[in-house]
Amino acid sequence: MTVRSDEREGSAASNAAFLSGDERSQHTDALLRYFAANAPQLLRAPDGILKRPSVSPSLPGKRYSTQLWDWDTLWTSQGLFRLAELQHDEPLKQKLCEHVSGSLLNFLDHASAEGRIPILMTTTDPDPLRVLGANATSKNQAKPVFGQLGLLAADQRGDVGWLAPHFDTILRFYDAWTVHNTSSIGLLVWGDDVAVGDDNDPTTFGRPAFSSANLLLNCLFHEDLHASAELARRLGRPKDHDRLSTQAETLAQQIRTCCWDPRDSYFYSVDVQCVDRRAELIPTVARGMDMSWKSLPMRIQMFTGFLPLWCGIATQRQADELVKVNYVTDDRLCARWGVRSLSSRESMYSLAFSSNPSNWLGPVWIIVNYFAWKALQRYGFHTEAAALANKTISLLASDLKVNGSLNEYYHPDTGAALSHQGFMDWNLLVLEMI
């Protein structure tokens, strides 16, 4: 379903959401009360396969509530620690330290011998998506977030010694990614389209195996390498620190070089299937020009174009051009209630409800708003960042007032809830915008 431009009137960045001081205070108070009342329900005791305390992404009885997901755990934990900070709730912080550390160690406990880690775990099954072992049905594994999760827990606990016996498991996890998923241009590729985070991202969903050098995967890996480099420094492992830091900077350079499109002033995921087959197909014909490219940009404007700004990879000039050309000038990405997960100008744009895959073809997700908000802040677009924060706060406060809880994703132009009532997860990241 494509929304007509006249139905999106007033949704561009120039028509920034305005909240009076009283309105903002009322909205934030309502959200804080809701999160404070429900946060304890996200903290699970050890149960079955999950032998350590863990963090749930959803309220009890709601979808996902019995599951432990890779990147969802990072964002939920980050939001919960922010709640404890805002509430000056030391007992909650201490419980979170136990449950966040436990969530990480639950994953590391189930790493394979070669370092692969499951994407999803439940109390009865350590690998429901079947990504480990000889009988694996998917070629993917967990998203690279465990260095970030470990650093978050270490910062909040005030020590890193608890992670020392497990740090080599994280390093083996990186090796499992780089050995099996590094493309000819140095970017990582998804093995397939199972549980890639932004489920039906057209640059990965339905595409050939090992062909999509997706920005989400590569930017997460860049951030995780930096986080683990810092962990290595604190653990007294200088060689690992230097190696991880170098690896992160090399990856950053490849993202800047291969994913930036000067024509559109946007970062794109790239296809890495470009192969010169003349020797195979026409071996008797003399060669002329060499192929000067090893990848092609998939010019589909997903929110992922903001991720090199989120993690500081983009140059200031690239950031300036991206925001001015693609964000503040019209409403293709910047909507009334936040950032569209996919540009409304794309032919596959849709706001339909879907589960498996969840719909990332246009609806507003709070994690998308969060990435864009951090990106805008980082590169000096403070007015635009403040407007996006106001939109996000208003959206969730309105949902809370209408439905009594929060949802997974939203209509970008009306703010209507579209999916999974009772969802918490990265919705908690709105607290960083307060």
CSV table of C-alpha atoms in Angstrom, one decimal:
chain,number,residue,atom,x,y,z
A,1,MET,CA,0.0,0.0,0.0
A,2,THR,CA,1.5,3.3,-1.1
A,3,VAL,CA,0.4,6.4,0.8
A,4,ARG,CA,-0.3,9.4,-1.4
A,5,SER,CA,1.7,12.5,-0.8
A,6,ASP,CA,-1.4,14.5,0.1
A,7,GLU,CA,-2.1,12.0,2.9
A,8,ARG,CA,1.4,12.7,4.2
A,9,GLU,CA,1.1,16.5,4.3
A,10,GLY,CA,3.1,18.1,7.0
A,11,SER,CA,5.3,15.0,7.7
A,12,ALA,CA,8.6,16.3,6.4
A,13,ALA,CA,11.5,17.3,8.7
A,14,SER,CA,10.8,21.0,8.1
A,15,ASN,CA,7.5,20.5,9.8
A,16,ALA,CA,9.1,19.2,13.0
A,17,ALA,CA,7.0,17.9,15.8
A,18,PHE,CA,6.5,20.5,18.5
A,19,LEU,CA,5.8,19.8,22.1
A,20,SER,CA,5.3,22.4,24.8
A,21,GLY,CA,7.3,21.9,28.0
A,22,ASP,CA,4.1,20.7,29.8
A,23,GLU,CA,3.2,18.3,27.1
A,24,ARG,CA,6.7,16.8,27.0
A,25,SER,CA,6.7,16.5,30.7
A,26,GLN,CA,3.3,14.7,30.8
A,27,HIS,CA,4.4,12.3,28.1
A,28,THR,CA,7.7,11.4,29.7
A,29,ASP,CA,6.1,11.0,33.1
A,30,ALA,CA,3.5,8.6,31.6
A,31,LEU,CA,6.2,6.6,29.9
A,32,LEU,CA,8.4,6.4,32.9
A,33,ARG,CA,5.5,5.2,35.1
A,34,TYR,CA,4.7,2.5,32.6
A,35,PHE,CA,8.2,1.3,32.2
A,36,ALA,CA,8.9,1.4,35.9
A,37,ALA,CA,5.8,-0.6,36.6
A,38,ASN,CA,6.6,-3.2,34.0
A,39,ALA,CA,10.4,-3.5,33.9
A,40,PRO,CA,10.6,-6.1,36.7
A,41,GLN,CA,8.4,-8.4,34.5
A,42,LEU,CA,11.2,-8.6,31.9
A,43,LEU,CA,13.7,-10.1,34.3
A,44,ARG,CA,13.5,-13.9,34.1
A,45,ALA,CA,14.8,-16.4,36.6
A,46,PRO,CA,16.9,-19.3,35.3
A,47,ASP,CA,14.7,-21.8,33.5
A,48,GLY,CA,15.5,-24.9,31.5
A,49,ILE,CA,18.1,-24.4,28.8
A,50,LEU,CA,18.6,-20.8,30.1
A,51,LYS,CA,20.5,-21.7,33.2
A,52,ARG,CA,21.3,-18.1,34.0
A,53,PRO,CA,19.0,-15.1,34.7
A,54,SER,CA,18.0,-13.4,31.5
A,55,VAL,CA,16.1,-10.5,30.0
A,56,SER,CA,12.8,-10.9,28.0
A,57,PRO,CA,11.9,-8.6,25.1
A,58,SER,CA,8.2,-8.6,25.9
A,59,LEU,CA,5.8,-8.8,28.8
A,60,PRO,CA,4.7,-12.2,30.2
A,61,GLY,CA,2.1,-13.9,28.0
A,62,LYS,CA,2.9,-11.7,25.0
A,63,ARG,CA,4.7,-12.6,21.7
A,64,TYR,CA,8.4,-13.2,22.2
A,65,SER,CA,8.1,-13.3,26.0
A,66,THR,CA,9.6,-16.8,26.4
A,67,GLN,CA,12.5,-16.2,24.0
A,68,LEU,CA,16.0,-14.8,24.2
A,69,TRP,CA,17.0,-13.0,21.0
A,70,ASP,CA,20.5,-11.7,20.1
A,71,TRP,CA,20.2,-8.0,19.3
A,72,ASP,CA,16.9,-7.5,21.1
A,73,THR,CA,18.7,-8.4,24.3
A,74,LEU,CA,21.2,-5.6,23.7
A,75,TRP,CA,18.6,-2.9,23.1
A,76,THR,CA,16.3,-4.0,25.9
A,77,SER,CA,19.1,-4.1,28.4
A,78,GLN,CA,20.4,-0.7,27.3
A,79,GLY,CA,16.9,0.8,27.8
A,80,LEU,CA,16.4,-0.9,31.1
A,81,PHE,CA,19.7,0.5,32.5
A,82,ARG,CA,18.6,4.0,31.3
A,83,LEU,CA,15.4,3.5,33.2
A,84,ALA,CA,17.3,2.6,36.4
A,85,GLU,CA,19.4,5.7,35.9
A,86,LEU,CA,16.5,8.0,35.4
A,87,GLN,CA,14.6,6.5,38.4
A,88,HIS,CA,17.8,6.5,40.6
A,89,ASP,CA,16.8,2.9,41.3
A,90,GLU,CA,19.9,1.1,42.6
A,91,PRO,CA,18.2,-2.2,43.4
A,92,LEU,CA,16.9,-2.4,39.8
A,93,LYS,CA,20.4,-1.6,38.4
A,94,GLN,CA,21.9,-4.4,40.5
A,95,LYS,CA,19.2,-6.9,39.3
A,96,LEU,CA,19.9,-5.8,35.7
A,97,CYS,CA,23.6,-6.4,36.1
A,98,GLU,CA,22.8,-10.0,37.0
A,99,HIS,CA,20.2,-10.5,34.3
A,100,VAL,CA,22.1,-8.8,31.5
A,101,SER,CA,25.3,-10.6,32.3
A,102,GLY,CA,23.3,-13.8,32.5
A,103,SER,CA,21.7,-13.2,29.1
A,104,LEU,CA,25.1,-12.8,27.5
A,105,LEU,CA,26.6,-15.9,29.2
A,106,ASN,CA,23.5,-17.9,28.2
A,107,PHE,CA,24.4,-17.3,24.6
A,108,LEU,CA,28.2,-17.9,25.1
A,109,ASP,CA,27.4,-21.1,26.9
A,110,HIS,CA,25.9,-22.5,23.7
A,111,ALA,CA,28.5,-21.5,21.2
A,112,SER,CA,29.6,-24.3,18.9
A,113,ALA,CA,33.2,-25.5,18.8
A,114,GLU,CA,34.0,-23.2,15.8
A,115,GLY,CA,32.5,-20.2,17.6
A,116,ARG,CA,29.0,-19.9,16.0
A,117,ILE,CA,26.3,-18.7,18.4
A,118,PRO,CA,22.5,-19.2,18.1
A,119,ILE,CA,20.3,-16.3,17.0
A,120,LEU,CA,17.5,-17.3,19.3
A,121,MET,CA,17.1,-19.5,22.4
A,122,THR,CA,14.2,-20.6,24.5
A,123,THR,CA,13.9,-22.5,27.8
A,124,THR,CA,13.4,-25.8,25.9
A,125,ASP,CA,15.6,-25.3,22.8
A,126,PRO,CA,19.1,-23.8,22.5
A,127,ASP,CA,18.8,-23.3,18.8
A,128,PRO,CA,15.2,-23.2,17.4
A,129,LEU,CA,16.3,-21.6,14.1
A,130,ARG,CA,18.8,-24.4,13.5
A,131,VAL,CA,21.9,-22.4,12.7
A,132,LEU,CA,24.4,-24.6,14.5
A,133,GLY,CA,26.0,-27.9,13.7
A,134,ALA,CA,26.1,-30.3,10.8
A,135,ASN,CA,22.3,-30.4,10.4
A,136,ALA,CA,21.9,-26.6,10.3
A,137,THR,CA,19.2,-25.4,7.9
A,138,SER,CA,20.3,-21.7,8.0
A,139,LYS,CA,23.7,-20.3,7.1
A,140,ASN,CA,23.3,-17.4,9.5
A,141,GLN,CA,24.2,-17.1,13.1
A,142,ALA,CA,23.7,-14.5,15.9
A,143,LYS,CA,24.2,-10.9,15.0
A,144,PRO,CA,27.4,-9.3,16.2
A,145,VAL,CA,26.2,-7.7,19.4
A,146,PHE,CA,27.9,-9.6,22.2
A,147,GLY,CA,30.9,-7.3,22.6
A,148,GLN,CA,28.5,-4.4,23.0
A,149,LEU,CA,26.4,-6.3,25.5
A,150,GLY,CA,29.5,-7.3,27.4
A,151,LEU,CA,30.8,-3.7,27.6
A,152,LEU,CA,27.3,-2.4,28.6
A,153,ALA,CA,27.3,-4.9,31.5
A,154,ALA,CA,30.9,-4.2,32.4
A,155,ASP,CA,30.3,-0.5,32.6
A,156,GLN,CA,27.2,-0.9,34.8
A,157,ARG,CA,28.9,-3.5,37.1
A,158,GLY,CA,32.1,-1.5,37.4
A,159,ASP,CA,34.3,-4.4,36.6
A,160,VAL,CA,35.1,-6.8,33.7
A,161,GLY,CA,36.7,-9.7,35.5
A,162,TRP,CA,33.5,-11.8,35.3
A,163,LEU,CA,33.9,-11.9,31.5
A,164,ALA,CA,37.5,-12.9,31.5
A,165,PRO,CA,36.8,-16.7,31.3
A,166,HIS,CA,34.4,-16.2,28.4
A,167,PHE,CA,36.2,-13.5,26.3
A,168,ASP,CA,37.9,-16.1,24.0
A,169,THR,CA,34.4,-17.3,23.0
A,170,ILE,CA,33.5,-13.9,21.7
A,171,LEU,CA,36.8,-13.8,19.7
A,172,ARG,CA,35.9,-17.3,18.2
A,173,PHE,CA,32.5,-15.9,17.3
A,174,TYR,CA,34.2,-13.1,15.3
A,175,ASP,CA,36.4,-15.7,13.6
A,176,ALA,CA,33.3,-17.7,12.7
A,177,TRP,CA,31.9,-14.6,11.0
A,178,THR,CA,35.0,-13.6,9.1
A,179,VAL,CA,36.1,-17.1,8.0
A,180,HIS,CA,32.7,-18.0,6.5
A,181,ASN,CA,31.1,-14.6,5.6
A,182,THR,CA,33.8,-12.2,4.4
A,183,SER,CA,33.3,-11.2,0.8
A,184,SER,CA,35.9,-10.3,-1.8
A,185,ILE,CA,35.6,-6.6,-1.0
A,186,GLY,CA,36.1,-7.2,2.8
A,187,LEU,CA,32.5,-6.6,3.8
A,188,LEU,CA,30.6,-9.3,5.6
A,189,VAL,CA,27.6,-11.0,3.9
A,190,TRP,CA,24.6,-12.7,5.3
A,191,GLY,CA,24.6,-16.4,4.6
A,192,ASP,CA,20.8,-16.3,3.8
A,193,ASP,CA,17.8,-14.2,4.9
A,194,VAL,CA,16.9,-16.0,8.2
A,195,ALA,CA,16.6,-13.6,11.2
A,196,VAL,CA,18.6,-10.8,9.8
A,197,GLY,CA,17.1,-8.2,12.1
A,198,ASP,CA,15.2,-6.1,9.6
A,199,ASP,CA,13.4,-9.2,8.4
A,200,ASN,CA,12.2,-8.4,4.9
A,201,ASP,CA,14.8,-5.8,3.9
A,202,PRO,CA,14.7,-6.2,0.1
A,203,THR,CA,18.5,-6.0,-0.1
A,204,THR,CA,18.7,-9.3,1.7
A,205,PHE,CA,15.3,-10.9,1.9
A,206,GLY,CA,14.8,-13.5,-1.0
A,207,ARG,CA,18.2,-12.8,-2.4
A,208,PRO,CA,20.9,-15.5,-3.2
A,209,ALA,CA,23.0,-16.9,-0.4
A,210,PHE,CA,26.2,-15.0,0.5
A,211,SER,CA,25.4,-12.1,-1.9
A,212,SER,CA,24.2,-9.3,0.4
A,213,ALA,CA,26.8,-7.1,2.2
A,214,ASN,CA,24.1,-5.5,4.3
A,215,LEU,CA,24.8,-2.3,6.2
A,216,LEU,CA,23.1,-3.5,9.3
A,217,LEU,CA,25.4,-6.6,9.6
A,218,ASN,CA,28.5,-4.6,8.8
A,219,CYS,CA,27.8,-1.6,11.1
A,220,LEU,CA,26.9,-3.9,14.0
A,221,PHE,CA,30.1,-5.8,13.5
A,222,HIS,CA,32.1,-2.5,13.4
A,223,GLU,CA,30.6,-1.5,16.7
A,224,ASP,CA,31.1,-4.9,18.3
A,225,LEU,CA,34.8,-4.9,17.3
A,226,HIS,CA,35.3,-1.5,19.0
A,227,ALA,CA,33.4,-2.7,22.1
A,228,SER,CA,35.5,-5.9,22.3
A,229,ALA,CA,38.7,-3.9,21.7
A,230,GLU,CA,37.8,-1.9,24.8
A,231,LEU,CA,37.0,-5.0,26.8
A,232,ALA,CA,40.4,-6.5,25.7
A,233,ARG,CA,42.1,-3.3,27.0
A,234,ARG,CA,40.5,-3.6,30.4
A,235,LEU,CA,41.3,-7.3,30.5
A,236,GLY,CA,45.0,-6.6,30.0
A,237,ARG,CA,45.1,-8.1,26.5
A,238,PRO,CA,46.8,-5.4,24.4
A,239,LYS,CA,47.4,-7.6,21.3
A,240,ASP,CA,43.8,-8.4,21.1
A,241,HIS,CA,42.9,-4.7,21.6
A,242,ASP,CA,45.2,-3.6,18.8
A,243,ARG,CA,44.0,-6.4,16.4
A,244,LEU,CA,40.3,-5.7,17.0
A,245,SER,CA,40.8,-1.9,16.7
A,246,THR,CA,42.6,-2.4,13.3
A,247,GLN,CA,39.9,-4.8,12.1
A,248,ALA,CA,37.2,-2.2,13.0
A,249,GLU,CA,39.0,0.6,11.2
A,250,THR,CA,39.6,-1.5,8.1
A,251,LEU,CA,35.9,-2.4,8.0
A,252,ALA,CA,34.9,1.2,8.4
A,253,GLN,CA,37.1,2.2,5.4
A,254,GLN,CA,35.4,-0.5,3.3
A,255,ILE,CA,31.9,0.7,4.3
A,256,ARG,CA,32.9,4.3,3.4
A,257,THR,CA,34.3,3.2,0.0
A,258,CYS,CA,31.9,0.5,-1.1
A,259,CYS,CA,28.6,1.6,0.4
A,260,TRP,CA,28.5,5.4,-0.2
A,261,ASP,CA,26.7,6.4,-3.4
A,262,PRO,CA,27.7,9.9,-4.6
A,263,ARG,CA,24.8,10.0,-7.1
A,264,ASP,CA,22.1,9.6,-4.4
A,265,SER,CA,24.2,10.9,-1.4
A,266,TYR,CA,23.2,7.8,0.5
A,267,PHE,CA,24.7,4.7,2.0
A,268,TYR,CA,23.5,1.4,0.4
A,269,SER,CA,23.9,-2.3,1.1
A,270,VAL,CA,25.8,-3.8,-1.8
A,271,ASP,CA,25.6,-6.9,-4.0
A,272,VAL,CA,28.9,-8.8,-4.1
A,273,GLN,CA,28.1,-11.3,-6.9
A,274,CYS,CA,30.2,-9.4,-9.5
A,275,VAL,CA,32.6,-11.8,-11.1
A,276,ASP,CA,34.5,-11.6,-14.4
A,277,ARG,CA,33.6,-14.9,-16.2
A,278,ARG,CA,35.2,-14.2,-19.6
A,279,ALA,CA,37.9,-16.9,-19.1
A,280,GLU,CA,35.2,-19.4,-18.4
A,281,LEU,CA,32.6,-18.4,-21.0
A,282,ILE,CA,34.7,-17.0,-23.9
A,283,PRO,CA,38.2,-18.3,-23.3
A,284,THR,CA,39.3,-17.9,-26.9
A,285,VAL,CA,38.5,-14.2,-27.1
A,286,ALA,CA,41.2,-11.8,-26.1
A,287,ARG,CA,40.4,-9.7,-23.0
A,288,GLY,CA,39.9,-6.0,-23.1
A,289,MET,CA,39.2,-3.8,-20.1
A,290,ASP,CA,39.3,-5.3,-16.6
A,291,MET,CA,36.2,-5.1,-14.4
A,292,SER,CA,36.9,-2.1,-12.1
A,293,TRP,CA,34.1,-3.0,-9.7
A,294,LYS,CA,33.6,-6.0,-7.4
A,295,SER,CA,30.2,-4.9,-6.0
A,296,LEU,CA,27.1,-3.0,-7.0
A,297,PRO,CA,25.0,-0.7,-4.8
A,298,MET,CA,21.5,-1.9,-4.2
A,299,ARG,CA,19.8,1.4,-4.5
A,300,ILE,CA,16.9,0.7,-2.2
A,301,GLN,CA,16.5,3.4,0.5
A,302,MET,CA,16.3,1.5,3.7
A,303,PHE,CA,16.8,3.1,7.1
A,304,THR,CA,20.1,1.3,7.1
A,305,GLY,CA,21.6,4.2,5.2
A,306,PHE,CA,21.8,6.0,8.5
A,307,LEU,CA,23.8,3.3,10.2
A,308,PRO,CA,27.2,4.6,9.1
A,309,LEU,CA,26.3,7.8,10.8
A,310,TRP,CA,25.0,6.0,13.9
A,311,CYS,CA,28.4,4.4,14.4
A,312,GLY,CA,30.6,7.3,13.3
A,313,ILE,CA,31.9,5.8,10.1
A,314,ALA,CA,30.6,8.5,7.7
A,315,THR,CA,32.6,11.6,7.0
A,316,GLN,CA,31.0,14.9,8.0
A,317,ARG,CA,30.6,15.7,4.3
A,318,GLN,CA,28.8,12.4,3.6
A,319,ALA,CA,26.5,13.0,6.7
A,320,ASP,CA,25.7,16.5,5.6
A,321,GLU,CA,24.8,15.4,2.1
A,322,LEU,CA,22.8,12.4,3.3
A,323,VAL,CA,20.7,14.4,5.7
A,324,LYS,CA,20.1,17.4,3.5
A,325,VAL,CA,19.3,15.5,0.4
A,326,ASN,CA,17.4,12.5,1.8
A,327,TYR,CA,15.9,13.6,5.1
A,328,VAL,CA,15.1,17.3,5.5
A,329,THR,CA,13.9,18.0,2.0
A,330,ASP,CA,10.8,15.8,1.8
A,331,ASP,CA,8.9,13.0,3.5
A,332,ARG,CA,10.2,9.9,1.7
A,333,LEU,CA,12.0,8.9,5.0
A,334,CYS,CA,11.0,11.6,7.5
A,335,ALA,CA,7.4,11.0,8.4
A,336,ARG,CA,5.0,12.6,10.9
A,337,TRP,CA,5.7,10.0,13.6
A,338,GLY,CA,9.3,9.2,12.8
A,339,VAL,CA,11.6,7.6,10.2
A,340,ARG,CA,10.1,5.2,7.7
A,341,SER,CA,11.9,1.9,7.7
A,342,LEU,CA,11.8,2.0,3.9
A,343,SER,CA,11.4,5.1,1.6
A,344,SER,CA,7.8,5.7,0.5
A,345,ARG,CA,9.2,6.1,-3.0
A,346,GLU,CA,10.2,2.5,-3.3
A,347,SER,CA,7.8,0.2,-5.2
A,348,MET,CA,7.8,-2.4,-2.3
A,349,TYR,CA,6.7,0.2,0.3
A,350,SER,CA,3.9,-1.3,2.4
A,351,LEU,CA,2.3,-0.7,5.8
A,352,ALA,CA,0.6,-4.1,6.0
A,353,PHE,CA,0.8,-6.2,9.2
A,354,SER,CA,3.1,-9.2,8.9
A,355,SER,CA,4.8,-11.6,11.2
A,356,ASN,CA,7.5,-13.9,9.8
A,357,PRO,CA,8.7,-11.7,8.4
A,358,SER,CA,7.9,-8.7,10.4
A,359,ASN,CA,7.3,-5.7,8.2
A,360,TRP,CA,10.3,-3.4,7.7
A,361,LEU,CA,8.9,-2.0,4.4
A,362,GLY,CA,7.8,1.4,5.7
A,363,PRO,CA,6.4,1.2,9.3
A,364,VAL,CA,8.1,3.2,12.0
A,365,TRP,CA,10.1,1.1,14.4
A,366,ILE,CA,11.4,2.7,17.6
A,367,ILE,CA,14.8,1.1,16.9
A,368,VAL,CA,14.9,2.9,13.5
A,369,ASN,CA,14.0,6.2,15.2
A,370,TYR,CA,16.7,5.6,17.7
A,371,PHE,CA,19.4,4.9,15.1
A,372,ALA,CA,18.4,8.0,13.1
A,373,TRP,CA,18.3,10.1,16.3
A,374,LYS,CA,21.8,9.1,17.3
A,375,ALA,CA,23.0,9.7,13.8
A,376,LEU,CA,21.6,13.2,13.7
A,377,GLN,CA,23.0,14.0,17.1
A,378,ARG,CA,26.4,12.7,16.3
A,379,TYR,CA,26.8,14.8,13.2
A,380,GLY,CA,25.4,18.1,14.5
A,381,PHE,CA,21.8,18.0,13.3
A,382,HIS,CA,20.5,18.9,16.8
A,383,THR,CA,17.3,20.6,15.7
A,384,GLU,CA,16.3,17.6,13.6
A,385,ALA,CA,17.3,15.2,16.4
A,386,ALA,CA,15.2,17.1,18.9
A,387,ALA,CA,12.2,17.0,16.5
A,388,LEU,CA,12.6,13.2,16.1
A,389,ALA,CA,12.9,12.7,19.8
A,390,ASN,CA,9.6,14.6,20.3
A,391,LYS,CA,7.9,12.5,17.6
A,392,THR,CA,9.0,9.3,19.3
A,393,ILE,CA,8.0,10.4,22.8
A,394,SER,CA,4.6,11.5,21.5
A,395,LEU,CA,4.1,8.3,19.5
A,396,LEU,CA,4.6,6.0,22.4
A,397,ALA,CA,2.7,8.2,24.9
A,398,SER,CA,-0.2,8.2,22.5
A,399,ASP,CA,-0.1,4.4,22.1
A,400,LEU,CA,0.0,4.0,25.8
A,401,LYS,CA,-3.0,6.3,26.3
A,402,VAL,CA,-5.0,4.5,23.6
A,403,ASN,CA,-4.0,0.9,24.0
A,404,GLY,CA,-2.7,0.7,27.6
A,405,SER,CA,0.7,-0.7,26.4
A,406,LEU,CA,3.2,-0.4,23.6
A,407,ASN,CA,3.4,-2.1,20.2
A,408,GLU,CA,6.2,-3.4,17.9
A,409,TYR,CA,5.7,-1.0,14.9
A,410,TYR,CA,3.6,1.9,13.8
A,411,HIS,CA,1.9,3.6,10.9
A,412,PRO,CA,4.3,6.5,10.0
A,413,ASP,CA,1.6,9.0,9.1
A,414,THR,CA,-1.2,8.3,11.6
A,415,GLY,CA,0.8,6.8,14.5
A,416,ALA,CA,-1.6,3.8,14.6
A,417,ALA,CA,-0.2,0.7,16.3
A,418,LEU,CA,0.3,-2.1,13.7
A,419,SER,CA,1.8,-5.0,15.5
A,420,HIS,CA,2.1,-7.0,18.8
A,421,GLN,CA,0.6,-5.3,21.8
A,422,GLY,CA,2.7,-5.7,24.9
A,423,PHE,CA,6.0,-5.3,23.0
A,424,MET,CA,8.8,-3.6,25.1
A,425,ASP,CA,12.2,-4.4,23.7
A,426,TRP,CA,13.9,-1.4,22.0
A,427,ASN,CA,10.8,0.8,22.8
A,428,LEU,CA,12.7,1.4,26.0
A,429,LEU,CA,15.3,3.3,24.0
A,430,VAL,CA,12.9,6.3,24.0
A,431,LEU,CA,14.2,6.9,27.5
A,432,GLU,CA,17.6,8.0,26.1
A,433,MET,CA,15.7,10.7,24.2
A,434,ILE,CA,14.3,12.1,27.5
